[in-house]
Short mmCIF file of C-alpha atoms and ligand atoms in Angstrom, two decimals:
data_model
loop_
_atom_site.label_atom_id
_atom_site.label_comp_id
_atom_site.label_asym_id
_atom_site.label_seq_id
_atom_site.Cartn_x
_atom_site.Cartn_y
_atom_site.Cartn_z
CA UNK A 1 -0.93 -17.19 -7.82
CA UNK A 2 -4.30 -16.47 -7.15
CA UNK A 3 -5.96 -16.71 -3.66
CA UNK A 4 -9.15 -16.93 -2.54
CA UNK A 5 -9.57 -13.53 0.18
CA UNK A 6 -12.65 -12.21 2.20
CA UNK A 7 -12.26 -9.10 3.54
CA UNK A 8 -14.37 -8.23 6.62
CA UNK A 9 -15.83 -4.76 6.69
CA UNK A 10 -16.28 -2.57 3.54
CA UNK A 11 -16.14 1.48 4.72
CA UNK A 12 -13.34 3.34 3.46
CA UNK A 13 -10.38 0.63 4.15
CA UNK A 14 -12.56 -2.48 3.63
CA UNK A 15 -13.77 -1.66 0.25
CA UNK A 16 -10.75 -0.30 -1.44
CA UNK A 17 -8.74 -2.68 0.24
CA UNK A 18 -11.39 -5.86 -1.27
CA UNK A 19 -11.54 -3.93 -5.34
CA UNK A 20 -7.62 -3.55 -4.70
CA UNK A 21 -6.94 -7.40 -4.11
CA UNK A 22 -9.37 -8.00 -7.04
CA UNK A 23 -7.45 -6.01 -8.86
CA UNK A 24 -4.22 -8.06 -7.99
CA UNK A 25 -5.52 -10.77 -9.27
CA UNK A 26 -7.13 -12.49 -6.25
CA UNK A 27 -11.16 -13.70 -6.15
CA UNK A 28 -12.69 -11.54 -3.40
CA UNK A 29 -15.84 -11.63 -1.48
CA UNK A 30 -16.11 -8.69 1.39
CA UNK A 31 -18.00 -9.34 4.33
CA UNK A 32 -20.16 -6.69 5.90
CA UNK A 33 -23.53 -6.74 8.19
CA UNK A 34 -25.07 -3.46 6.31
CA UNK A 35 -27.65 -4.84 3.93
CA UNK A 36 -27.79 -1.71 1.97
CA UNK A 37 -24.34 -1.23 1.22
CA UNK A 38 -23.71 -4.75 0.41
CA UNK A 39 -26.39 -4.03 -2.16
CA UNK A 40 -24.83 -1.25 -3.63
CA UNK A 41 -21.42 -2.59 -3.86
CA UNK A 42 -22.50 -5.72 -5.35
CA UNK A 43 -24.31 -3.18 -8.25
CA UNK A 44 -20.54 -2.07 -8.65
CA UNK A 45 -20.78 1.66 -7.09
CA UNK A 46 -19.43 3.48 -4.40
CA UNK A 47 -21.31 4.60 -0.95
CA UNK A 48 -18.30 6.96 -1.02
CA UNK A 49 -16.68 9.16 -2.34
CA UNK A 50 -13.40 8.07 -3.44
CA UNK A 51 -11.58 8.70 -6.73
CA UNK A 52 -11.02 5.85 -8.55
CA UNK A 53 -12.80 3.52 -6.14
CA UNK A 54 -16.12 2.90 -8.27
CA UNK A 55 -14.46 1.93 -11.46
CA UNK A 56 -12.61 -0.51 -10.11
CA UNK A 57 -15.52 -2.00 -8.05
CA UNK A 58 -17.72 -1.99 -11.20
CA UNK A 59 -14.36 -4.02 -13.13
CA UNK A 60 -14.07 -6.59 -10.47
CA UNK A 61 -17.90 -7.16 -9.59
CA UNK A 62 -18.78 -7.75 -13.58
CA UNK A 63 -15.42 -10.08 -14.00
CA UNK A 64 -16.50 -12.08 -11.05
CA UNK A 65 -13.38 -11.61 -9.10
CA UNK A 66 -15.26 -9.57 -6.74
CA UNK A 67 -18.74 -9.66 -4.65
CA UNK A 68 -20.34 -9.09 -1.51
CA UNK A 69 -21.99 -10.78 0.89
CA UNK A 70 -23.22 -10.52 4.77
CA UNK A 71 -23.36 -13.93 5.32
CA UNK A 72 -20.27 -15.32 7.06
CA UNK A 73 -21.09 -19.37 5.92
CA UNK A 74 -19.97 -18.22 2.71
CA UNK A 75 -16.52 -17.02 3.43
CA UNK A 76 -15.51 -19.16 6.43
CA UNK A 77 -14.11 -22.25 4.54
CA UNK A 78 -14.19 -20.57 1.54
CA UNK A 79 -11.42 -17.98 1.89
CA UNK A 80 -7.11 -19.32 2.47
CA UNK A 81 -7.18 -15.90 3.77
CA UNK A 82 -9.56 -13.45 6.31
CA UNK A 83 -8.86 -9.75 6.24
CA UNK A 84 -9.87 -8.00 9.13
CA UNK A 85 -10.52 -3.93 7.64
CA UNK A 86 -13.30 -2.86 10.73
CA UNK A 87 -13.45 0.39 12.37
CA UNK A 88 -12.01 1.08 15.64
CA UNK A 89 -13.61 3.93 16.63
CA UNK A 90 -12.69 5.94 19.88
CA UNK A 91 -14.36 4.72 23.36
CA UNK A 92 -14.93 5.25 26.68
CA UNK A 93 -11.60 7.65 27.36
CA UNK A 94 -10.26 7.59 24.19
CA UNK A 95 -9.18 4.50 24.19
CA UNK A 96 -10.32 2.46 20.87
CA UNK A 97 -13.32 0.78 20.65
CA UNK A 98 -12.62 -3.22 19.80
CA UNK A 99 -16.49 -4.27 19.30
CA UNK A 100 -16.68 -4.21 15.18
CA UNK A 101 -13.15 -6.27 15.37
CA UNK A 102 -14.76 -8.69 18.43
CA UNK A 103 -18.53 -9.45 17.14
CA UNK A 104 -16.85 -10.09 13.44
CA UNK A 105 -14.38 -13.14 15.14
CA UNK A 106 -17.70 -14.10 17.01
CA UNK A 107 -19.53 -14.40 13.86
CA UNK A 108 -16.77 -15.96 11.61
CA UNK A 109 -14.15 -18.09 14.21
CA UNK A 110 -17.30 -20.47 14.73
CA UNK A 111 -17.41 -21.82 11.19
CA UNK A 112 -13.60 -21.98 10.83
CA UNK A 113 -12.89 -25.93 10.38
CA UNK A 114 -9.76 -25.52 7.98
CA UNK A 115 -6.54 -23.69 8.88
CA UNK A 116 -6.28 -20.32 7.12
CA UNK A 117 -4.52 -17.12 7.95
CA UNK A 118 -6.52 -14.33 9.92
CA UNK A 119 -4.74 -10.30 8.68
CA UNK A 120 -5.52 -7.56 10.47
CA UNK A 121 -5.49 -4.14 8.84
CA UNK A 122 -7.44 -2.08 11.31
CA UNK A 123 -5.59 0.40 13.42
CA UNK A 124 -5.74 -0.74 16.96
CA UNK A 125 -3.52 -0.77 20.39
CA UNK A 126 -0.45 -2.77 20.50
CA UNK A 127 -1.24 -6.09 22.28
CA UNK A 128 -4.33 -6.84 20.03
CA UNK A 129 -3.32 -8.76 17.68
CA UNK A 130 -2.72 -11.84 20.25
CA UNK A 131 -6.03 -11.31 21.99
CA UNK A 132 -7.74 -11.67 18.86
CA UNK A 133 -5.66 -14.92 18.00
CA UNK A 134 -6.82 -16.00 21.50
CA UNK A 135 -10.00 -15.10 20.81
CA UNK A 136 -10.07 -16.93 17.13
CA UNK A 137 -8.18 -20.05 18.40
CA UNK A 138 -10.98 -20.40 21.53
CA UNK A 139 -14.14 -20.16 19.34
CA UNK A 140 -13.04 -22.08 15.87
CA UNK A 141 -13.46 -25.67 15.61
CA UNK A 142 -9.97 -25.76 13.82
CA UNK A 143 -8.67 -24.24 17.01
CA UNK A 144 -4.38 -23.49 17.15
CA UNK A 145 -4.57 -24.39 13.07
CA UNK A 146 -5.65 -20.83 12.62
CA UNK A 147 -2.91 -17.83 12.48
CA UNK A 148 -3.29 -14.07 13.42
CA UNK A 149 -0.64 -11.57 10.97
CA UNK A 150 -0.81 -7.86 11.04
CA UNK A 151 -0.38 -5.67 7.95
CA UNK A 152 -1.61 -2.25 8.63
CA UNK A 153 -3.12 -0.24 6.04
CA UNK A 154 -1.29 3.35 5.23
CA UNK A 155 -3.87 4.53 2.33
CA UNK A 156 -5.15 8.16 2.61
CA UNK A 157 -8.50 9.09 1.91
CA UNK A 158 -9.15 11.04 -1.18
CA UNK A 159 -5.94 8.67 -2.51
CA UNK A 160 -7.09 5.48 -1.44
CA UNK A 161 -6.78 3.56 -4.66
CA UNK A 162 -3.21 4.73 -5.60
CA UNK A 163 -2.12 4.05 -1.73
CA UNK A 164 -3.67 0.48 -1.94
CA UNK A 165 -2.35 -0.58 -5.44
CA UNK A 166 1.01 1.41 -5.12
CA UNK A 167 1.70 1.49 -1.36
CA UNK A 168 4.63 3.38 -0.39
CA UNK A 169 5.75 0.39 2.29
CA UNK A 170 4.30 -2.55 3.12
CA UNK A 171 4.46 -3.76 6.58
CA UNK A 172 3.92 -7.76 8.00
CA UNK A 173 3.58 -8.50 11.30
CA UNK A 174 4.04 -12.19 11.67
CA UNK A 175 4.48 -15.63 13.70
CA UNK A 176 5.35 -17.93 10.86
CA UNK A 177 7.36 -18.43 7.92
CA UNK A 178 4.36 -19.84 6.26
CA UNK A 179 2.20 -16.54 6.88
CA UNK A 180 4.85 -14.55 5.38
CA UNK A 181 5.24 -16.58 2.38
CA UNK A 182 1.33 -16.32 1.96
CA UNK A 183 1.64 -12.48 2.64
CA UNK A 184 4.25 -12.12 0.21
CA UNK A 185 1.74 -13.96 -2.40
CA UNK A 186 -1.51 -12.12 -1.92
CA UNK A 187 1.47 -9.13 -2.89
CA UNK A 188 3.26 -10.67 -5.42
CA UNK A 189 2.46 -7.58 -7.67
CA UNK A 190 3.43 -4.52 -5.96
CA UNK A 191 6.31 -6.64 -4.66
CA UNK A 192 7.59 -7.42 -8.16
CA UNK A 193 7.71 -3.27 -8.19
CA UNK A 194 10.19 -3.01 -5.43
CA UNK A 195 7.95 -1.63 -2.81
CA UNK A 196 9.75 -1.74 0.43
CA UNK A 197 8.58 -4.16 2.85
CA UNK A 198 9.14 -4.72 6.92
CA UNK A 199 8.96 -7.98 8.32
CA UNK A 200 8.25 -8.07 11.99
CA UNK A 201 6.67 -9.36 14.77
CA UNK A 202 2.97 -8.30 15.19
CA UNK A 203 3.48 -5.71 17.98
CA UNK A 204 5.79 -3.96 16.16
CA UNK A 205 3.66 -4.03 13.07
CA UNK A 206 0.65 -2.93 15.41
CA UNK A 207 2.90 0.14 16.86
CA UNK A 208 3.96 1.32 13.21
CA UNK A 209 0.50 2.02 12.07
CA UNK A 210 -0.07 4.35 15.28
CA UNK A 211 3.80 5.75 15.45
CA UNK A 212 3.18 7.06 11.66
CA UNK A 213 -0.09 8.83 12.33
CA UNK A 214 1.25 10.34 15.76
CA UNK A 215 4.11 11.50 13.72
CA UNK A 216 2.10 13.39 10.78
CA UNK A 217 -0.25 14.65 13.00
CA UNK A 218 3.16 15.91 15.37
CA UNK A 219 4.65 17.18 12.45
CA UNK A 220 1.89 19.86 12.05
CA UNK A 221 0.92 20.37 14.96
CA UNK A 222 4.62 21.54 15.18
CA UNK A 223 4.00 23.77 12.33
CA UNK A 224 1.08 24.81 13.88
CA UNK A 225 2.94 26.22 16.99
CA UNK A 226 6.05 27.61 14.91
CA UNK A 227 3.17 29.91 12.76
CA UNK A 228 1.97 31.17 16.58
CA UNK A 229 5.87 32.14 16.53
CA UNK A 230 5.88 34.02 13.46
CA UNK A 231 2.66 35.82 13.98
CA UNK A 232 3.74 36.88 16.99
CA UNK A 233 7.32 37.68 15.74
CA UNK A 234 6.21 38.81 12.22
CA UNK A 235 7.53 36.05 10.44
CA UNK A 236 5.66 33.99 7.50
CA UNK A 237 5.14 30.40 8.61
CA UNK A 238 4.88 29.17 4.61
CA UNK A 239 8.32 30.34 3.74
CA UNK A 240 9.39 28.95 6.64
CA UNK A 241 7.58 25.28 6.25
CA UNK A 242 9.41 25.65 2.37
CA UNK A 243 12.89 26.50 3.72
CA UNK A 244 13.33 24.35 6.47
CA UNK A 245 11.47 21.36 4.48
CA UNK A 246 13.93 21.71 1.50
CA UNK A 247 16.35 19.87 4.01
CA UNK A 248 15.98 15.80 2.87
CA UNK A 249 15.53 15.48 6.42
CA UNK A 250 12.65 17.43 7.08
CA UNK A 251 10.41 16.99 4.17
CA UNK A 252 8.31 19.90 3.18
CA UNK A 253 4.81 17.39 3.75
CA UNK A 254 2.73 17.99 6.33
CA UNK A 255 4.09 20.98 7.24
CA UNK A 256 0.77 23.08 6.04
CA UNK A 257 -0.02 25.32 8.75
CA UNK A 258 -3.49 26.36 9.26
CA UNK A 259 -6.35 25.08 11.25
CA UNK A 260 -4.42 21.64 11.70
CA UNK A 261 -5.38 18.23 11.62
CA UNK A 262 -9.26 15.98 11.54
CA UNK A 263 -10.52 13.66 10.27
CA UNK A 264 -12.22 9.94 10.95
CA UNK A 265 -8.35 8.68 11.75
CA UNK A 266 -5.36 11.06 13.08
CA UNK A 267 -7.61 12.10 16.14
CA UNK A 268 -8.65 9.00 17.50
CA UNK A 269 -5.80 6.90 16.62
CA UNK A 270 -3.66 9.56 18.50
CA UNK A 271 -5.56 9.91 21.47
CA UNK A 272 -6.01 5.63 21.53
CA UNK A 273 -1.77 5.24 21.50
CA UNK A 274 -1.90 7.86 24.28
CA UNK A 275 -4.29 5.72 26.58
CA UNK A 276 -2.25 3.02 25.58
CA UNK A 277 0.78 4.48 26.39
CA UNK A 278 -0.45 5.34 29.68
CA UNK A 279 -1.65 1.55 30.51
CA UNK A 280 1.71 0.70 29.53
CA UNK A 281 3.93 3.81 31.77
CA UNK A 282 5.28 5.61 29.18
CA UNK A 283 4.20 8.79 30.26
CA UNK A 284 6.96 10.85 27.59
CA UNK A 285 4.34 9.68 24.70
CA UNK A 286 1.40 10.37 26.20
CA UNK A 287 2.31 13.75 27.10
CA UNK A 288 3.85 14.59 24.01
CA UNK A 289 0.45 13.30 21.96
CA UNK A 290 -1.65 15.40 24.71
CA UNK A 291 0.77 18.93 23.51
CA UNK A 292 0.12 17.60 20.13
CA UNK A 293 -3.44 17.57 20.08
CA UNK A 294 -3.54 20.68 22.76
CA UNK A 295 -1.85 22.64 19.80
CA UNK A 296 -4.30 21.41 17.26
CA UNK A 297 -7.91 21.91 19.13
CA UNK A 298 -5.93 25.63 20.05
CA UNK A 299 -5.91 26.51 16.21
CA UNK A 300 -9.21 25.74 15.70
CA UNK A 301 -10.28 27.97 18.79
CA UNK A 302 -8.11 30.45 17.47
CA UNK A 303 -9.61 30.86 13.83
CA UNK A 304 -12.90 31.09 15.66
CA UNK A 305 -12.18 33.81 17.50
CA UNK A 306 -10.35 35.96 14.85
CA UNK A 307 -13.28 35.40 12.84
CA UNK A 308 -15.74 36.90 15.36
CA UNK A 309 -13.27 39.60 15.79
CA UNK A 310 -12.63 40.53 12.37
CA UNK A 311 -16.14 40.36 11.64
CA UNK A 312 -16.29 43.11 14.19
CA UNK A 313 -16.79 41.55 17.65
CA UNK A 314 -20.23 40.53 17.67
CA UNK A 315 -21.31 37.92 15.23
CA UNK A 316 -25.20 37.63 16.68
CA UNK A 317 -27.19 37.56 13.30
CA UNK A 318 -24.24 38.43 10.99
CA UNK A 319 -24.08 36.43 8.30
CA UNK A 320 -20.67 34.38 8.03
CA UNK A 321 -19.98 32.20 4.81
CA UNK A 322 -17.64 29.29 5.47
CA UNK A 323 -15.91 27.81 1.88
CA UNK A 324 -15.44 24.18 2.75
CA UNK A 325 -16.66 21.32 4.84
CA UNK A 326 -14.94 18.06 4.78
CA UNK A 327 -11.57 17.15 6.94
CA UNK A 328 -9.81 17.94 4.23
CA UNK A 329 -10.18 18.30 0.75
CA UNK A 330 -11.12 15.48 -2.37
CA UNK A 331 -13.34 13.19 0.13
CA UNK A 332 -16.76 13.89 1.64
CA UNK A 333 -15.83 13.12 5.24
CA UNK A 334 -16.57 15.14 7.19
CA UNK A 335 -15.88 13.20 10.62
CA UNK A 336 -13.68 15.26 12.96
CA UNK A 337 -13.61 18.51 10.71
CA UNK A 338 -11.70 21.61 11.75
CA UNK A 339 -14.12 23.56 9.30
CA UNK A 340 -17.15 22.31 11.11
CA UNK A 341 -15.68 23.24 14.42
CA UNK A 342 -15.39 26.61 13.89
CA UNK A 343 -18.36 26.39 11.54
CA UNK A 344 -20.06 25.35 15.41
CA UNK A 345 -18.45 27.99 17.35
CA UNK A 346 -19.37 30.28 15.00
CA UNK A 347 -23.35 29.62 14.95
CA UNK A 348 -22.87 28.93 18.70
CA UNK A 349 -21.64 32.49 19.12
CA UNK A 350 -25.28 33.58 17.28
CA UNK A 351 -24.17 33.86 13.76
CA UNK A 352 -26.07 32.93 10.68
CA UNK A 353 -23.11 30.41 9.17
CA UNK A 354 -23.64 29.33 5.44
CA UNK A 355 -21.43 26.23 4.60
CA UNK A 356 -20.73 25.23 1.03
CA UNK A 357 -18.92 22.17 0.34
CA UNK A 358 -17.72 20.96 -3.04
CA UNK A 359 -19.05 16.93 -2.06
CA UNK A 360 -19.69 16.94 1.85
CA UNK A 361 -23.54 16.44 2.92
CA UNK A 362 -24.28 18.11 6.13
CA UNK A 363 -26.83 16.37 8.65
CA UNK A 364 -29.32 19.00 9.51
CA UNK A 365 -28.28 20.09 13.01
CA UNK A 366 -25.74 22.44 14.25
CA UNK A 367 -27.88 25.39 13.09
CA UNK A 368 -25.65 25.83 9.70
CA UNK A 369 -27.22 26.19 6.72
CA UNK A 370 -26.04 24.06 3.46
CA UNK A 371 -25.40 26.73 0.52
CA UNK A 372 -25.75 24.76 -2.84
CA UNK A 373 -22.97 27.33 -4.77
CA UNK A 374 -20.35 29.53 -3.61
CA UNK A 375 -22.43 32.17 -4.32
CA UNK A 376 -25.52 31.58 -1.96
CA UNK A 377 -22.90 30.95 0.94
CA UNK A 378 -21.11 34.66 0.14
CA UNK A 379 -23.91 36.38 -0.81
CA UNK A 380 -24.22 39.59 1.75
CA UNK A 381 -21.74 37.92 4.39
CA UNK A 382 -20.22 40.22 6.80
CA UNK A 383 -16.85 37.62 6.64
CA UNK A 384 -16.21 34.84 4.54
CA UNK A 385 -14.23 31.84 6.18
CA UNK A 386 -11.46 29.54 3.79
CA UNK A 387 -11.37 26.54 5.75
CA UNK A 388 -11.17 23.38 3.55
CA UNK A 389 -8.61 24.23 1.05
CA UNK A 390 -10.62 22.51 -2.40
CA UNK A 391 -8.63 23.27 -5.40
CA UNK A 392 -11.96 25.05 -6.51
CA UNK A 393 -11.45 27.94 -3.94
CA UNK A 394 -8.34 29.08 -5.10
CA UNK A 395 -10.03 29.51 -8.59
CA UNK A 396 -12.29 32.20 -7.33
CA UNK A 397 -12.85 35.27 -8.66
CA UNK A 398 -12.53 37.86 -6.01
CA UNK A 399 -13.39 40.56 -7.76
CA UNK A 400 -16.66 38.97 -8.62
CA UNK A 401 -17.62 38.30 -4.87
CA UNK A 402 -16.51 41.17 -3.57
CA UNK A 403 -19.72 42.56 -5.81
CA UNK A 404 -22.26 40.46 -3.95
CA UNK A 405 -20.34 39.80 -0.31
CA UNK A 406 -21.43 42.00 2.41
CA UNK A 407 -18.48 42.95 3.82
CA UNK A 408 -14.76 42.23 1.75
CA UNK A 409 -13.01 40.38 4.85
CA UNK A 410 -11.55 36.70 4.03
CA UNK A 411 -9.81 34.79 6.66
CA UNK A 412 -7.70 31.93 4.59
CA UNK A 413 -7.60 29.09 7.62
CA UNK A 414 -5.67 26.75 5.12
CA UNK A 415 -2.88 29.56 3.82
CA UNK A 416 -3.97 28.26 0.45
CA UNK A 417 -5.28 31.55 -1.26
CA UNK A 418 -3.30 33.47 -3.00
CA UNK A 419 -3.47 36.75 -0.61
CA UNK A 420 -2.07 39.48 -3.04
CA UNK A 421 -5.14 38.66 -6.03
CA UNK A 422 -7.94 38.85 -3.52
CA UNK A 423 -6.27 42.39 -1.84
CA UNK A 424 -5.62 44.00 -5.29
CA UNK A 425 -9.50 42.96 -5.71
CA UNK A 426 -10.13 45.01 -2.68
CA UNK A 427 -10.58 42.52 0.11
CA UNK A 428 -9.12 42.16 3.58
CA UNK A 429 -7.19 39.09 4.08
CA UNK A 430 -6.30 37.35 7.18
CA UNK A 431 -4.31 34.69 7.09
CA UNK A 432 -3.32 32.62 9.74
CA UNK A 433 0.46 32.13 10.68
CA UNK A 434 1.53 35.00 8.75
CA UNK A 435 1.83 38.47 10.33
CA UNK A 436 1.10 40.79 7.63
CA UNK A 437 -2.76 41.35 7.71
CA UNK A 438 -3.65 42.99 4.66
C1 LIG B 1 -4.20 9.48 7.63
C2 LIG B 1 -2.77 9.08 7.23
O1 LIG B 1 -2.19 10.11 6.42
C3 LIG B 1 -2.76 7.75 6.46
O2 LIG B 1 -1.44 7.36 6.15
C4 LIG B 1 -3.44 6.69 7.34
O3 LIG B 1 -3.49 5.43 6.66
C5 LIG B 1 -4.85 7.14 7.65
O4 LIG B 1 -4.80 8.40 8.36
C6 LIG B 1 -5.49 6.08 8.51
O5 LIG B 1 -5.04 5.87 9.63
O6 LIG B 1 -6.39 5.38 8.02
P1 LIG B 1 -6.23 10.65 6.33
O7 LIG B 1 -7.04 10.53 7.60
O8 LIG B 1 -6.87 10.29 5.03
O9 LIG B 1 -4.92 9.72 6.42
O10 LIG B 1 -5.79 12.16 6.26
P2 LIG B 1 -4.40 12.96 6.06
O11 LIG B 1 -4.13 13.14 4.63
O12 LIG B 1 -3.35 12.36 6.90
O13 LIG B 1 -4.81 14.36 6.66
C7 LIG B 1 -5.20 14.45 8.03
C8 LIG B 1 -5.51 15.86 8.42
O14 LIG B 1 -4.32 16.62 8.51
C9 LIG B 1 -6.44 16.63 7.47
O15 LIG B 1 -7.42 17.29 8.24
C10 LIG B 1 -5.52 17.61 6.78
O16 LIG B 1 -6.18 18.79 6.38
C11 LIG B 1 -4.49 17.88 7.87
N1 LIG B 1 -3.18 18.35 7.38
C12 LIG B 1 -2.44 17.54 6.57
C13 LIG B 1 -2.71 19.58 7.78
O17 LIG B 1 -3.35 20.33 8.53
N2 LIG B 1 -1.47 19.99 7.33
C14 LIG B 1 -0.71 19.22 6.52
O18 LIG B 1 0.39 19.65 6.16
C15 LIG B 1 -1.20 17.97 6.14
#
C-alpha cells in the first residue's frame, strides 16, 4: 500500500531515509529550510557523498515519487505520515541539542488539522519522544488526534543506502495498535524479507538507538585499551581482536584497534546518554561512557605524540604527511575526526602537516595544508602518518615513496597496512597496538 510520507530534514539520515521510502514504494516530499540543498536534491543529486544515494534520488525525483520542498503548507495535510530525521547536535554540556527537532514541530504542528502519525528517527535522550507529543498535541489544531512513534535509524554512513533498504533490525516505539499497523505498512517490503523487528514502548525504542552506539563505541574503546596491554606486554592486538572475536559471542566487528572512534554520531550521542544518565542517577553508565571516551581521546593523544617522537622529537618546520582525513573511510565527513586531531596537534606542535584525503574538503584553518595526490602530501616528509584507513592506502607502492619521502618512517594509526611490504621496501613502521616496531 502506498502512503503519502514527508520527511523533515534532508542531511545524511533525512535524505537517504526520504529516496529509501521512495524506493519502497511510498510518494515522498522531504522538508528542509536550506534553499540550496532543496534545490539540488530536487535536480536529483547528492550534497553528499554517499554511495548509492544519488542514483536513487535521481530515480525517485524523475518518477515523481519523490521531491522537495521548504514549505511546510505543503506537507502538513498532505502527508498520513511526518518523519522527524533532524540533527541533534551536542549542547551546552554535552547534552543534545533539541532546537532543529523543536522549531520543525513549531513550523509544522500549526497546520496539522487531520490526525496523522508523527515518527521520530533522530537520536535523542530518552523522555523525548512525549515532550514532543506534548509539544505537537499543544500547537496543532487537530490537537490529541495526532500520535508521536519512535523508530530510530541504525544506517552507517558510507552504507547508508544498503542500511536503509536492508536494515539489519527494525525497531517501533509505539502507543497504539493503529501506529504499529501503519509502521508495519510504510515497511511492508523489508518486512516481507524477514527483517527482525522490536515492538516497544517509545522509551525503550529511544534508549536502543543510544545503548547500540555506546556499545560499538565501548567495544573499541575496549580494544583500544587491550592494544595499550599488548604494547606494553609485547603482544599483537590484531591477532588478538581475530582470536577472541572468532567466539559467536564476541564478534570480530568493531574490534579495530587504532586511533578509535569519530565521527558526526558515536561522540555526541555517547556523551548526550551520559548527561542523561546523570539527570536520571545512574551514575554506573555515566562513568563507564566517561572511561569509554577517556580511552578514545587517550589514543588520539597518543599517536600524536609517537609521531613527534618518531619524527625525532621536534616537529617545528618538519614536514609531516598525514594519508587520510575523514572519520573514517568511504564518506567525506570529516566531523569529529581522529585524523584531524592529530593532524591539529601536529601543526600545533609547529609542523608543516600535508593532509590528503581521497573525498574530504578541508576548511582552510587549522594551518594544514590540502595535498591534491598522495604524492604532494609525501613528498620530502620527515614522517608520514596512516590515519584514515581508505582502501587506496593499502595499494601504495612503498617502494615508490620511499624515492621521494624525506625520511622512510610510517606510523599505521589504523593497523591497516600491511607492515612486512613497506619494511622489505625499506621503511620504518610503527604501528600502534603491536609491539614489534620495525
Ligand atoms: C554509527 C553507528 O555505527 C550506526 O549504527 C548509527 O546509526 C550511526 O552511528 C548514527 O547514530 O547515526 P557511523 O557514525 O556512520 O555510524 O560510523 P561507524 O561505522 O559506527 O564508525 C564510527 C567510528 O568508529 C569511526 O571513526 C571508525 O573509524 C571507528 N571504528 C569503527 C574503529 O575505530 N574501530 C572499529 O573496529 C570500528
Amino acid at each position: 500500500m502506498t502512503l503519502r510520507l514527508s520527511v523533515i530534514g534532508t542531511n545524511y539520515l533525512g535524505a537517504t531515509h526520504a529516496a529509501g521510502m521512495a524506493e519502497f514504494g511510498h510518494d515522498v516530499i522531504g522538508v528542509d529550510i536550506d534553499v540550496q540543498r532543496v534545490k539540488v536534491l530536487n535536480a536529483g543529486q547528492s550534497h553528499i557523498f554517499e554511495i548509492g544515494l544519488e542514483p536513487l534520488l535521481e530515480k525517485h525525483t524523475a518518477s515523481g515519487r519523490l521531491r522537495f520542498t521548504t514549505d511546510y503548507t505543503e506537507i502538513a495535510d498532505w502527508a498520513d505520515v511526518h518523519f522527524l530525521a533532524l540533527g541533534t547536535p551536542s549542547g551546552p554540556g554535552g547534552a543534545a541539542d533539541l532546537s532543529q527537532l523543536h522549531s520543525a514541530i513549531d513550523s509544522l504542528a500549526p497546520l496539522l488539522t487531520r490526525p496523522c502519525l508523527v515518527v521520530g528517527k533522530s537520536t535523542v535522550p530518552v523522555g523525548t519522544a512525549l515532550k514532543l507529543q506534548e509539544r505537537i498535541r499543544r500547537l496543532a489544531p487537530a490537537g490529541d488526534a495526532i500520535e508521536i512513534a519512535w523508530n530510530p535509524e541504525f544506517l552507517r554512513e558510507a552504507y547508508a543506502v544498503e542500511d536503509t533498504l536492508r536494515p539489519d533490525r527494525l525497531v517501533f516505539g509505539v502507543q497504539s495498535a493503529r501506529a504499529l499497523e501503519t509502521l508495519q505498512q510504510i515497511y511492508s517490503i523489508p518486512l516481507t524479507e524477514s527483517t527482525p523487528t522490536v515492538e516497544c514502548d517509545l522509551a525503550t525504542a529511544e534508549l536502543i538507538k543510544t545503548a547500540a552506539n555506546a556499545f560499538l563505541a565501548t567495544k573499541i574503546s575496549f580494544i583500544n585499551a587491550m592494544s595499550q596491554m599488548c604494547q606494553a606486554a609485547g603482544g599483537d592486538v590484531t591477532l588478538l581482536a581475530d582470536a577472541i572475536g572468532y567466539d559467536k559471542r564476541i564478534g570480530r566487528e568493531f574490534l579495530n584497534a587504532g586511533l578509535g572512534f569519530g565521527g558526526g554520531c558515536l561522540p555526541k550521542d555517547i556523551r548526550a546518554l551520559a548527561v542523561r544518565a546523570d539527570e536520571l542517577g545512574v551514575e554506573v553508565l555515566s562513568d563507564l561512557i566517561a572511561s569509554v571516551e577517556a580511552i578514545n581521546e587517550g589514543q588520539r593523544t597518543e599517536l600524536a605524540e609517537l609521531a613527534i617522537e618518531q619524527a625525532g622529537g621536534d616537529v617545528h618546520g618538519k614536514k609531516i604527511a598525514v594519508l587520510g582525513a575523514s572519520f573514517k573511510p568511504g564518506t567525506d565527513d570529516i566531523r569529529n575526526s581522529p585524523a584531524l586531531t592529530v593532524a591539529h596537534h601536529l601543526a600545533q606542535s609547529g609542523a608543516d602537516v600535508h593532509v590528503y584525503d581521497p573525498q574530504a574538503r578541508l576548511p582552510e584553518r587549522d594551518g594544514f595544508t590540502q595535498s591534491g595526490t598522495v604524492d604532494e602530501a609525501v613528498s620530502g616528509a620527515a614522517i608520514v602518518l596512516h590515519l584514515t584507513e581508505w582502501p587506496e592506502f593499502r595499494q601504495l607502492d612503498p617502494k615508490r615513496l620511499g624515492a621521494i619521502v624525506g625520511t622512510k618512517v610510517i606510523l599505521d594509526g589504523r593497523l591497516k597496512l600491511n607492515a612486512k611490504a613497506w619494511q622489505q621496501a625499506g621503511w620504518k613502521v610503527v604501528q600502534i597496538g603491536r609491539a614489534l616496531t620495525m
